Coordinates of C-alpha atoms in Angstrom, one line a residue:
Chain A
M1 CA 110.8 110.0 122.8
A2 CA 110.1 112.7 120.6
S3 CA 112.0 112.8 116.8
K4 CA 112.6 115.1 114.3
P5 CA 109.2 116.5 113.6
R6 CA 108.2 116.5 110.7
V7 CA 106.8 120.4 109.0
K8 CA 105.0 121.6 106.0
V9 CA 105.4 124.9 104.3
P10 CA 105.0 126.0 101.2
K11 CA 108.8 126.9 99.4
M12 CA 107.8 130.2 97.9
A13 CA 104.6 132.5 98.1
S14 CA 103.4 135.8 97.2
V15 CA 103.8 138.8 99.8
G16 CA 100.7 138.5 101.8
D17 CA 99.5 135.7 100.9
I18 CA 98.1 133.5 103.8
I19 CA 100.1 130.0 103.7
T20 CA 98.8 126.6 105.3
I21 CA 101.4 125.1 107.5
K22 CA 101.2 121.9 108.6
T23 CA 103.0 119.9 111.7
L24 CA 102.9 116.8 113.2
I25 CA 105.3 115.4 116.0
S26 CA 106.2 111.8 117.7
H27 CA 105.3 112.1 120.8
K28 CA 103.0 109.2 123.0
M29 CA 101.4 112.2 124.5
E30 CA 100.7 110.0 128.3
S31 CA 97.7 111.8 129.8
G32 CA 98.4 110.7 133.4
Q33 CA 95.1 108.7 133.4
R34 CA 96.7 105.4 132.3
K35 CA 98.1 102.9 134.7
N36 CA 100.6 100.0 133.9
K37 CA 100.5 96.2 134.3
K38 CA 101.1 96.5 137.9
G39 CA 98.2 99.0 138.1
E40 CA 100.7 101.5 139.4
P41 CA 99.5 105.6 137.1
I42 CA 101.9 106.0 134.9
P43 CA 102.6 109.6 135.0
R44 CA 102.2 112.6 132.6
R45 CA 104.2 113.3 129.9
I46 CA 103.0 115.1 126.9
I47 CA 103.9 118.0 125.1
N48 CA 102.3 120.8 126.6
K49 CA 102.9 124.0 124.5
F50 CA 103.9 124.6 120.8
T51 CA 104.9 127.7 119.2
A52 CA 105.1 129.1 115.6
S53 CA 107.5 132.1 114.5
F54 CA 108.2 134.2 111.2
N55 CA 111.2 135.9 111.6
G56 CA 111.0 136.2 115.0
E57 CA 107.8 137.1 115.2
T58 CA 104.7 134.8 117.0
V59 CA 102.3 133.6 114.4
F60 CA 100.7 130.7 116.3
S61 CA 100.5 128.9 119.4
A62 CA 98.8 126.4 121.4
D63 CA 98.9 125.6 124.9
I64 CA 98.4 121.6 125.0
D65 CA 96.6 118.9 127.6
P66 CA 96.6 115.5 127.5
A67 CA 93.2 115.3 125.6
V68 CA 95.4 116.3 122.7
S69 CA 96.0 112.9 120.5
A70 CA 99.2 110.8 120.8
N71 CA 101.8 112.4 118.0
P72 CA 99.9 115.9 118.1
Y73 CA 99.0 117.5 114.7
F74 CA 98.6 121.0 114.1
E75 CA 97.3 122.9 110.9
F76 CA 97.4 126.7 110.6
S77 CA 97.9 129.9 109.0
A78 CA 100.6 132.5 108.3
R79 CA 100.3 135.9 106.5
V80 CA 104.0 136.3 104.7
N81 CA 104.6 139.5 103.5
E82 CA 108.8 139.0 103.3
S83 CA 111.4 136.3 102.9
G84 CA 112.5 134.7 105.8
V85 CA 112.3 131.4 108.3
F86 CA 109.7 130.0 110.0
K87 CA 111.0 128.0 113.8
F88 CA 108.7 125.6 115.6
I89 CA 109.5 124.8 119.1
W90 CA 107.6 122.0 121.1
L91 CA 107.6 122.3 124.9
D92 CA 107.9 118.4 126.7
D93 CA 107.0 117.8 130.3
D94 CA 110.2 116.4 130.8
G95 CA 111.8 120.2 130.1
S96 CA 112.7 118.6 126.5
E97 CA 112.7 121.3 124.2
Y98 CA 112.5 120.1 120.0
T99 CA 112.4 122.8 117.2
T100 CA 113.0 123.2 113.3
E101 CA 113.1 125.9 111.2
K102 CA 111.5 126.7 107.3
K103 CA 112.4 128.9 105.3
I104 CA 110.3 130.7 102.9
A105 CA 110.9 132.6 99.6
V106 CA 108.4 135.6 99.2
S107 CA 108.5 137.6 96.0
Chain B
M1 CA 69.0 84.4 120.8
K2 CA 69.5 85.3 124.4
I3 CA 73.0 86.0 125.7
G4 CA 73.1 87.9 129.1
L5 CA 75.1 90.7 128.8
K6 CA 76.1 89.4 132.8
T7 CA 76.5 85.9 132.1
I8 CA 79.5 86.7 129.6
S9 CA 81.8 89.5 129.4
A10 CA 80.9 92.4 127.8
L11 CA 83.4 91.8 125.5
A12 CA 83.0 88.6 124.5
C13 CA 79.0 89.7 124.2
T14 CA 79.8 92.3 122.0
L15 CA 80.6 89.9 119.2
C16 CA 78.4 87.4 119.6
V17 CA 75.9 89.4 119.9
S18 CA 76.5 91.5 116.5
V19 CA 77.5 88.8 114.6
A20 CA 74.1 86.8 115.7
V21 CA 72.3 89.7 113.9
G22 CA 75.1 89.9 111.1
G23 CA 73.0 91.2 108.2
S24 CA 70.5 93.6 109.9
A25 CA 73.0 96.2 110.0
Y26 CA 75.0 95.9 106.4
A27 CA 76.5 99.2 105.8
G28 CA 78.4 98.3 102.5
P29 CA 82.1 99.2 101.5
D30 CA 81.5 102.9 100.3
D31 CA 82.3 104.2 97.1
S32 CA 85.2 106.5 97.7
S33 CA 88.4 105.8 95.4
L34 CA 91.7 106.2 96.9
I35 CA 94.5 108.6 95.4
I36 CA 97.3 108.7 97.8
E37 CA 99.9 111.6 96.5
G38 CA 98.6 111.9 93.0
Q39 CA 99.1 107.6 92.7
N40 CA 95.6 105.7 91.9
I41 CA 95.1 102.8 94.9
A42 CA 92.6 100.4 93.4
T43 CA 90.7 99.4 97.1
D44 CA 88.6 97.1 94.9
V45 CA 88.9 95.0 92.7
K46 CA 86.9 92.0 91.1
A47 CA 87.8 88.6 92.8
P48 CA 90.0 85.9 91.5
E49 CA 88.4 82.6 90.5
G50 CA 88.3 80.6 92.9
S51 CA 87.4 83.6 95.7
A52 CA 85.0 83.2 98.1
F53 CA 84.3 87.0 97.3
D54 CA 83.0 88.1 94.4
Q55 CA 84.7 91.7 94.7
L56 CA 88.1 92.4 97.3
Y57 CA 87.7 95.6 98.8
S58 CA 90.6 96.9 100.8
G59 CA 89.8 97.7 104.4
W60 CA 90.0 101.9 103.7
R61 CA 86.2 101.5 102.0
F62 CA 85.0 100.5 105.2
R63 CA 86.0 102.8 107.2
A64 CA 84.6 106.6 108.1
T65 CA 85.5 109.7 106.0
E66 CA 87.9 111.0 108.6
T67 CA 89.7 108.0 108.8
Q68 CA 90.1 107.9 105.3
S69 CA 91.4 110.8 104.9
L70 CA 94.2 110.6 107.1
Q71 CA 95.8 107.9 104.4
E72 CA 94.7 110.6 101.5
D73 CA 97.5 112.7 101.9
D74 CA 101.7 111.4 103.2
F75 CA 101.7 114.1 105.3
E76 CA 98.6 113.7 107.6
N77 CA 99.3 109.9 107.8
P78 CA 100.7 109.9 111.4
A79 CA 102.7 106.5 109.7
F80 CA 105.2 108.7 108.2
V81 CA 107.0 109.4 111.5
A82 CA 107.8 106.1 111.7
V83 CA 108.8 106.1 108.1
D84 CA 110.9 109.0 108.8
Q85 CA 112.6 107.4 111.5
A86 CA 113.6 104.3 109.1
I87 CA 114.8 106.4 106.8
E88 CA 117.7 107.2 109.3
E89 CA 117.8 103.8 110.4
F90 CA 118.6 102.7 106.8
H91 CA 121.8 104.6 106.7
N92 CA 122.3 104.0 110.5
V93 CA 125.7 101.5 110.8
D94 CA 124.9 98.4 113.3
G95 CA 126.1 95.4 114.1
S96 CA 129.6 93.2 114.2
A97 CA 129.9 94.2 110.1
G98 CA 129.9 97.4 110.5
K99 CA 127.4 98.0 107.9
S100 CA 123.9 99.6 107.4
C101 CA 120.9 99.0 105.5
A102 CA 122.4 101.6 102.5
D103 CA 125.9 99.7 102.0
C104 CA 124.3 97.2 100.4
H105 CA 120.7 98.3 99.3
S106 CA 121.7 101.8 98.0
D107 CA 118.3 103.4 98.1
V108 CA 115.5 101.7 99.5
S109 CA 113.4 102.0 96.2
D110 CA 115.5 98.6 95.1
F111 CA 112.3 97.2 97.1
K112 CA 109.6 98.3 94.6
D113 CA 107.3 95.9 94.8
V114 CA 109.1 93.4 97.4
R115 CA 105.9 93.8 99.4
A116 CA 103.0 92.4 97.1
S117 CA 104.9 88.9 96.8
L118 CA 105.0 88.3 100.5
P119 CA 105.4 85.6 102.1
R120 CA 107.7 84.5 99.6
W121 CA 109.6 80.8 99.9
N122 CA 113.1 80.9 101.5
A123 CA 114.6 78.1 100.0
K124 CA 117.7 78.6 102.4
T125 CA 115.4 77.7 105.4
N126 CA 112.7 75.9 103.6
K127 CA 110.3 77.7 104.3
P128 CA 108.0 81.1 103.8
E129 CA 109.9 84.4 104.7
T130 CA 107.7 87.7 106.0
L131 CA 109.2 91.1 106.0
E132 CA 110.3 91.0 108.9
N133 CA 111.8 87.7 108.8
I134 CA 113.9 89.0 105.5
I135 CA 114.8 92.1 107.3
N136 CA 116.3 89.7 110.3
E137 CA 118.0 88.1 108.1
C138 CA 119.8 90.7 106.7
R139 CA 120.8 92.4 110.4
T140 CA 122.0 89.2 112.0
E141 CA 123.1 87.3 108.8
R142 CA 124.9 89.8 106.8
M143 CA 125.2 92.9 109.3
G144 CA 126.1 90.8 112.3
A145 CA 123.5 92.7 114.3
K146 CA 120.5 91.5 116.5
A147 CA 117.3 90.4 115.5
W148 CA 114.8 93.3 115.8
K149 CA 111.9 92.1 117.8
W150 CA 108.9 91.3 115.5
E151 CA 106.7 94.6 117.1
S152 CA 109.4 96.6 118.2
T153 CA 109.2 100.3 116.8
Q154 CA 112.7 100.1 114.9
M155 CA 110.8 96.8 113.2
L156 CA 107.7 98.3 112.3
G157 CA 109.5 101.7 111.1
M158 CA 111.3 99.2 108.6
T159 CA 108.6 97.2 107.1
A160 CA 106.9 100.3 106.9
L161 CA 109.1 102.2 104.9
V162 CA 110.2 98.5 102.4
G163 CA 106.4 97.8 102.1
L164 CA 106.0 101.8 100.7
Q165 CA 108.1 101.1 98.1
S166 CA 105.6 98.6 96.7
R167 CA 102.6 100.9 96.9
G168 CA 100.4 101.2 94.2
S169 CA 101.7 97.6 93.3
A170 CA 99.0 94.3 92.7
V171 CA 98.9 91.8 95.7
N172 CA 100.3 88.7 94.1
V173 CA 101.5 85.6 96.5
Q174 CA 102.7 82.5 94.9
T175 CA 100.7 79.7 96.3
D176 CA 102.1 76.8 94.2
G177 CA 104.7 75.0 94.4
P178 CA 106.5 74.6 98.1
M179 CA 104.3 77.4 99.4
A180 CA 101.3 75.0 98.9
E181 CA 101.6 73.4 101.4
W182 CA 101.9 76.0 103.9
F183 CA 98.7 77.9 101.9
E184 CA 96.5 74.7 102.7
R185 CA 97.8 75.1 106.5
G186 CA 96.6 78.6 106.7
K187 CA 93.6 77.8 105.1
K188 CA 92.8 75.5 107.3
L189 CA 93.8 77.7 110.3
Y190 CA 91.7 80.5 108.5
Y191 CA 88.1 78.3 108.5
T192 CA 89.0 76.5 111.9
R193 CA 86.3 77.6 114.5
V194 CA 88.9 78.2 118.2
G195 CA 88.0 80.3 121.4
Q196 CA 85.2 80.1 123.6
L197 CA 83.5 81.9 121.1
D198 CA 83.5 79.3 118.7
M199 CA 84.5 81.3 115.8
S200 CA 86.8 81.2 112.5
C201 CA 88.2 84.1 110.9
A202 CA 85.7 83.4 108.0
H203 CA 82.8 84.1 110.6
C204 CA 83.6 88.1 110.4
H205 CA 85.4 88.6 107.3
E206 CA 84.0 86.0 104.8
N207 CA 80.2 85.8 105.9
N208 CA 79.7 89.2 107.4
F209 CA 82.2 91.8 105.8
G210 CA 80.5 95.5 105.7
T211 CA 77.7 94.4 108.8
M212 CA 78.2 96.6 111.8
I213 CA 79.6 94.2 114.3
R214 CA 77.6 96.7 116.8
A215 CA 80.0 99.6 116.6
D216 CA 82.7 98.5 114.1
H217 CA 82.2 97.8 110.6
L218 CA 83.7 94.4 109.6
S219 CA 85.8 94.1 106.8
Q220 CA 87.4 91.7 104.7
G221 CA 89.8 91.2 106.7
Q222 CA 92.8 92.4 103.8
V223 CA 96.7 92.3 104.8
N224 CA 97.3 94.5 102.0
G225 CA 97.9 97.7 104.1
F226 CA 100.4 96.7 107.1
P227 CA 101.7 97.6 109.1
V228 CA 98.8 99.7 109.7
Y229 CA 98.6 102.8 111.8
R230 CA 95.6 101.9 114.0
L231 CA 94.0 105.2 115.6
K232 CA 93.1 102.8 118.7
W233 CA 96.8 101.8 118.8
Q234 CA 98.3 105.0 118.4
G235 CA 100.7 103.6 116.3
L236 CA 101.9 100.8 114.2
G237 CA 101.0 97.5 114.3
S238 CA 101.8 94.0 112.3
I239 CA 100.0 91.6 110.4
H240 CA 100.5 89.5 113.3
R241 CA 99.4 92.1 116.0
R242 CA 96.0 91.9 114.3
F243 CA 95.7 88.6 114.4
K244 CA 96.5 88.2 117.3
G245 CA 94.0 90.5 118.9
C246 CA 91.2 89.1 116.8
M247 CA 91.9 85.9 118.1
D248 CA 92.0 87.5 121.3
N249 CA 88.7 88.8 121.0
I250 CA 87.1 85.5 120.2
R251 CA 88.9 84.5 123.8
A252 CA 91.5 81.9 121.8
K253 CA 95.2 81.8 122.7
P254 CA 96.7 83.4 119.9
Y255 CA 99.4 81.7 117.9
K256 CA 103.0 83.7 118.7
R257 CA 104.2 86.6 116.2
G258 CA 106.7 85.1 114.1
S259 CA 105.5 81.8 114.3
D260 CA 104.6 79.1 111.8
E261 CA 100.8 79.2 112.1
F262 CA 100.8 83.1 111.8
I263 CA 103.0 83.2 108.5
A264 CA 100.7 80.6 107.1
L265 CA 97.9 82.5 107.7
E266 CA 99.5 85.5 106.3
L267 CA 100.2 83.7 103.4
Y268 CA 96.8 82.3 102.8
V269 CA 95.2 85.7 103.9
A270 CA 97.3 87.8 101.5
S271 CA 96.1 85.2 98.6
R272 CA 92.6 86.2 99.7
G273 CA 93.8 89.5 98.5
A274 CA 95.6 88.7 95.2
G275 CA 95.1 92.2 92.5
L276 CA 94.1 95.2 96.0
S277 CA 97.2 97.7 95.5
V278 CA 99.6 97.6 98.4
E279 CA 98.9 100.6 100.7
T280 CA 101.4 100.2 103.1
P281 CA 101.3 102.0 105.6
S282 CA 97.7 102.7 105.8
V283 CA 95.6 104.4 108.6
R284 CA 92.7 102.1 110.1
N285 CA 90.5 102.8 113.3
Chain C
M1 CA 84.3 93.9 139.7
T2 CA 82.3 95.9 137.5
I3 CA 83.8 97.7 135.0
T4 CA 81.7 97.9 132.0
R5 CA 82.6 97.8 128.0
R6 CA 81.5 101.6 127.9
Q7 CA 84.5 102.9 130.6
L8 CA 86.8 100.6 128.9
V9 CA 86.9 101.9 125.4
G10 CA 87.6 105.0 124.4
L11 CA 91.0 107.5 125.5
G12 CA 92.5 103.8 126.3
A13 CA 91.6 101.3 128.2
G14 CA 94.0 102.2 131.2
A15 CA 92.3 105.9 132.1
F16 CA 88.8 104.3 132.5
V17 CA 90.5 101.2 134.6
A18 CA 92.0 104.3 136.7
A19 CA 88.8 105.8 136.9
G20 CA 87.0 103.1 137.3
L21 CA 89.1 102.7 140.8
G22 CA 88.8 105.7 142.1
L23 CA 92.0 107.7 141.3
R24 CA 90.1 110.8 139.9
P25 CA 86.4 111.3 138.7
A26 CA 86.0 109.4 135.3
F27 CA 84.5 112.0 133.6
A28 CA 84.6 116.5 134.3
S29 CA 81.5 117.4 135.9
A30 CA 79.6 120.3 134.5
E31 CA 81.3 122.4 137.2
A32 CA 84.8 122.1 135.8
T33 CA 83.0 122.9 132.5
E34 CA 81.7 125.7 133.6
A35 CA 85.2 127.1 135.7
A36 CA 86.8 126.8 132.4
I37 CA 84.9 129.1 130.7
K38 CA 84.9 131.2 133.6
A39 CA 88.5 131.5 134.1
F40 CA 88.7 132.1 130.2
A41 CA 85.8 134.5 129.5
G42 CA 85.6 136.2 132.9
D43 CA 82.2 138.1 133.2
T44 CA 81.8 139.2 130.0
P45 CA 79.0 137.9 127.9
I46 CA 79.3 134.9 125.7
G47 CA 78.1 135.8 122.0
E48 CA 76.9 133.6 119.7
G49 CA 77.9 133.5 115.4
R50 CA 81.3 133.9 114.0
I51 CA 83.3 131.0 115.3
E52 CA 82.9 127.8 113.2
L53 CA 84.0 124.5 115.0
T54 CA 83.9 121.5 112.5
T55 CA 84.1 117.9 113.6
P56 CA 82.9 114.6 112.7
E57 CA 79.4 113.7 113.5
I58 CA 80.2 109.8 114.8
A59 CA 84.2 109.1 115.7
E60 CA 85.6 105.8 114.7
N61 CA 88.2 106.1 117.2
G62 CA 88.0 108.4 120.3
N63 CA 91.9 108.3 120.2
T64 CA 91.9 110.6 117.1
V65 CA 89.3 112.6 116.6
P66 CA 89.6 115.2 113.9
I67 CA 88.3 119.0 114.8
A68 CA 88.8 122.3 113.0
V69 CA 87.9 125.7 114.5
S70 CA 88.0 128.9 112.2
V71 CA 86.7 132.5 113.4
D72 CA 85.2 135.3 111.4
S73 CA 88.0 138.0 111.9
P74 CA 89.7 140.7 109.7
M75 CA 92.8 139.8 111.5
S76 CA 94.6 142.8 111.0
G77 CA 96.7 144.8 114.3
A78 CA 93.0 146.2 115.5
D79 CA 90.6 143.5 115.0
Y80 CA 91.9 140.1 115.5
V81 CA 91.1 136.5 117.6
A82 CA 93.3 136.4 120.3
S83 CA 92.7 132.8 121.7
V84 CA 90.0 129.9 120.7
M85 CA 90.0 127.5 124.0
I86 CA 88.7 123.9 122.9
L87 CA 86.8 122.0 126.1
A88 CA 85.5 118.6 125.7
E89 CA 82.6 118.4 128.3
G90 CA 82.4 114.5 128.5
N91 CA 86.6 113.8 129.5
P92 CA 88.0 113.4 132.3
N93 CA 89.5 117.0 132.5
P94 CA 87.6 119.4 129.9
E95 CA 90.5 121.5 128.9
V96 CA 92.0 120.0 125.1
V97 CA 93.7 122.9 123.2
T98 CA 93.8 126.4 123.2
F99 CA 95.0 127.9 120.2
H100 CA 96.8 131.9 120.3
F101 CA 96.6 133.9 117.1
T102 CA 98.2 137.1 116.2
A103 CA 97.9 139.5 113.0
A104 CA 100.1 137.6 111.5
S105 CA 98.5 134.4 111.6
G106 CA 96.2 135.8 108.8
E107 CA 93.3 134.0 109.4
A108 CA 91.7 132.3 112.7
K109 CA 91.8 129.1 111.8
A110 CA 93.4 125.7 113.4
K111 CA 93.1 122.2 112.8
T112 CA 94.5 119.1 115.3
R113 CA 93.4 115.7 116.2
I114 CA 92.2 115.0 120.1
R115 CA 91.0 112.1 122.7
L116 CA 87.6 111.9 123.2
A117 CA 86.5 109.7 125.9
R118 CA 82.7 109.1 125.0
T119 CA 80.2 110.8 123.2
Q120 CA 80.0 113.9 124.2
N121 CA 80.1 118.1 123.4
V122 CA 83.0 119.7 122.3
V123 CA 83.1 123.7 123.2
A124 CA 85.2 126.2 120.8
I125 CA 85.7 129.6 122.7
A126 CA 86.6 132.3 120.8
K127 CA 88.2 135.4 122.5
M128 CA 88.5 138.4 120.2
S129 CA 91.3 141.2 120.6
D130 CA 88.7 143.8 122.3
G131 CA 87.6 141.3 124.7
S132 CA 84.0 139.7 123.2
I133 CA 83.9 136.3 123.4
F134 CA 82.1 133.8 121.4
M135 CA 81.2 130.4 122.0
T136 CA 79.8 127.2 120.4
K137 CA 79.5 123.6 120.8
N138 CA 78.8 120.9 118.5
Q139 CA 78.2 116.6 119.8
V140 CA 80.6 114.1 118.8
K141 CA 78.9 110.3 119.0
V142 CA 82.6 108.3 119.8
T143 CA 81.6 104.8 118.6
I144 CA 82.2 102.2 121.6
G145 CA 82.3 97.8 121.0
G146 CA 83.3 96.4 118.1
C147 CA 86.7 95.0 117.8
G148 CA 89.6 96.2 119.6
G149 CA 92.7 93.3 119.1

């Protein structure tokens, strides 16, 4: 259902910079409020949790409810004091986990 | 004009009441200019001779600031998820010939400007072809693969990716020669009243663009940004899906996606936007 | 069957057909919103200021409403914003999203896109690392009617 997430992290930054990170993942975010053509409720299936960490330390996370739009978009900040790797994890209601990583060079 | 909310369904009434008071709620196109990834996009141009309009406006100019901004940055534009998927699909081998798109078209940028002149004449089939037709012809004739459905995820992604290569190019479709007959057919469809509400395309998009149709801001109905990511659809949709939606709204029996009627109408409506930049994939409400 | 246009548009027609047929309450009750705030804030008094919520005055489509929140804070290890909860008072359920920050966030800012079923207040409520609570709310008008398709 979800595909390769889209993530935008600057490639370079200076020590102590606060950078802006943008993320978008393809997901229907089925709210559980809708019915199909036969009138049966369509079960809820959403991304319920998003976490961003830098070199193993969490910098931002979100607990997500069905009122977040389809193809969930998050923009947030992180302070970087060293080069390293951002890791992003999206958790699906069905137990799937989607992850991606981005490197940043800090000087 | 008195049409009771109870006599006609709520949706139908939405349309007829608004059109009846059309003109009293004119809200223009706005003055914003569109720059995407450093590229200037022409969202208004002087109408060509013979046009029903003085000035042509992209639908982008009729949208709220928040909707507009979604299209100004390719990262924020949610249609690019589908574009990313299509880039993978472009390299994906499918069908009996064991080929991917990339085996014949080494780079998707080979399709630069193609979207701007669609639909175009296909001498082999002896009729105009849309981007969907072109892609499916490749799949069935050269790849030995199954045709994609008109509104499938793969088709929408691929039309977005191929169309994107023409972003910024001026719409310029052929309307003479063998296309003339199809142009006239599309024009006739555009001005023919249909459905229980007895309306034509022109009633909203020619006579009343810029006015509020209740809470919605009517555009000129230009198709230069398709496939479009619509907030309402929460996904991409084709030109023919939009045509179908309009026909449903005026309580007409819609033609089928890919039908001769919709191809003729696509040609005619595209010609009404001559000179506007291709915006594929655009974002609308 | 009396399902109005108003009920049909917004979060997705199905939501309201379902609501209309009594699958669950159509909109969050004031109590549900109060309960969510209580669960987040406990008995801590709720302050004003420090938190800025940016929302469109009018949302063209309730399916995708861009929102931004930022909280004034030094974001140091000793003094930072722990969480910001977003609630939509007029949705079927008030909970929308809760952001969690750390000192490594650098600043307590986040943007996302949310679903709003109708014109209503969007609430942002922040919890600081010392446990203090701040809240603000904005009304967003959700346009309904016009062209589906």
